[in-house]
Amino acid sequence: MEVFEQIESEVRGYCRTWPTVFETARGCRIVDEHGRRYLDFFSGAGALNYGHNHPALKRALLEYLVRDGVVHALDMYTTAKRAFLDRFRETILGPRGLDYKVQFPGPTGTNAVEAALKLARKVTGREGIVSFTNAFHGMTLGSLSVTGNSMKRGGAGIPLVHGTSMPFDGYLGDDVDTIEYLESFLDDSGSGLDLPAAVIVETVQAEGGLNTASFEWLGRLANLCERNDILLIVDDIQAGCGRTGPFFSFEPAGLRPDIVCLSKSLSGYGLPMALTLLKPELDVWEPGEHNGTFRGNNPAFVTATEALRFWEDETLSRQVAEKAAVVTDALDVLALEHAHLGAETRGRGLLQGLRFESPELAAAISEAAFERGLLIETSGADGEVVKLLPPIVIEPDDLAEGLALLSESVAAVLGREPVVA
Ligand SMILES: *Cc1c(COP(=O)(O)O)cnc(C)c1O
């Protein structure tokens, strides 16, 4: 591990949580160089919804590489890109009655967000963007300006401007309606909030502590945006691609956002790929006005096309819902046992976790899990949430094994409490 500590920058992060050197991986298992196997409930922060090295995706990728398929092509037309667009339209957009144009920004999530923000400003001629408390939208300046976390914001080193943070669903307690709150700012010419170009929102704040917006809240937000001529951007980078069940996390809320950001599990294989989806009437870009060298990561298009096979019917969505219920049940037991520590089940779908009052407890549980061969990370403003992110295609036995390891880890850190229901 020496070389990492000697020459890799101090900025490195996840490797500090899991101090070993990983070598191979398959499905929900990742193996380090000493042959120690770990159950992976981190899944590349949601970039590996179909697990590591899924055989069908790998086959498609290898066949493409073996026949010298184009690997890098900027935004030139390729057969791989055509196949992806055809299938995306056929499998995702068409059946949902969604009419979007597809922009390929740079291949990371923050690229998709930057493109969305730029476009919203260009379309409306306005500068401001409303985001929400505990939002996370990426680490480049535009995305940081709509991100909540003060440590990450501080890294910008310059003022982050033209973003206004408003309270997310539940942020001010159960008694405060935060849509009414936002509405009162928009309606009042004395509020100090200029009419924004867009509102950007996550349906479940994955990095921000698994805070979940209710479908009703999301519907009212969309309505508020529409009435005020504000564009609605849904950042579905982590909650999308089936993580909460449906392909888009906003489907059950009946939303039709003006702009949608996708990345993380889009390629399905951990290869960088991102999309910004925009309503056709918003497509005011000049050719080349937004661009980037790695927009044509064709191997990612190949695996993404193959991954869309999971979405040809409802099976996967249904399975995610079933597994999510298993996770909720297991977390609720732990939350009840440790209610005196403020333990609480959070999240939706296979994006759930256990929140504690103390971030130290969450960190200790993650560490205890690692010792037992389970990778789980923490999330939230101070890392107070133990966050479970198994592959969405995980087998029920593996899921049960992970939940048992989590339960053991919690018991190792906190002891067992008698449950008084
Ligand atoms: C990960 C993430 C991003 C940023 O994606 P990068 O690929 O890390 O730039 C943006 N929004 C959400 C919701 C994310 O989870």
PDB file of C-alpha atoms in Angstrom, residues 1 9 20 79 92 110 118 183-184 193 245 260-261 272 277 333 352 360 387:
ATOM      1  CA  MET A   1       0.000   0.000   0.000  1.00  0.00           C
ATOM      2  CA  SER A   9      -2.674  12.800  -3.248  1.00  0.00           C
ATOM      3  CA  THR A  20      -6.961  -2.905   1.243  1.00  0.00           C
ATOM      4  CA  THR A  79     -23.067   2.397 -34.953  1.00  0.00           C
ATOM      5  CA  ILE A  92     -37.110   3.813 -21.931  1.00  0.00           C
ATOM      6  CA  THR A 110     -21.189  16.603 -12.925  1.00  0.00           C
ATOM      7  CA  LYS A 118     -26.086  26.161 -18.693  1.00  0.00           C
ATOM      8  CA  GLU A 183     -43.829  29.444  -2.881  1.00  0.00           C
ATOM      9  CA  SER A 184     -43.959  32.295  -0.411  1.00  0.00           C
ATOM     10  CA  LEU A 193     -35.253  35.708  -4.298  1.00  0.00           C
ATOM     11  CA  GLY A 245     -37.324   0.513  -8.580  1.00  0.00           C
ATOM     12  CA  VAL A 260     -33.074  15.040 -16.487  1.00  0.00           C
ATOM     13  CA  CYS A 261     -29.466  14.198 -15.594  1.00  0.00           C
ATOM     14  CA  PRO A 272     -18.073   6.574 -17.644  1.00  0.00           C
ATOM     15  CA  LEU A 277     -32.253  14.757 -21.362  1.00  0.00           C
ATOM     16  CA  VAL A 333     -35.650  -3.890  13.424  1.00  0.00           C
ATOM     17  CA  GLN A 352     -31.872   2.927   2.035  1.00  0.00           C
ATOM     18  CA  GLU A 360     -19.128   8.382  14.949  1.00  0.00           C
ATOM     19  CA  LYS A 387     -25.979   3.647   3.496  1.00  0.00           C
TER      20      LYS A 387
END
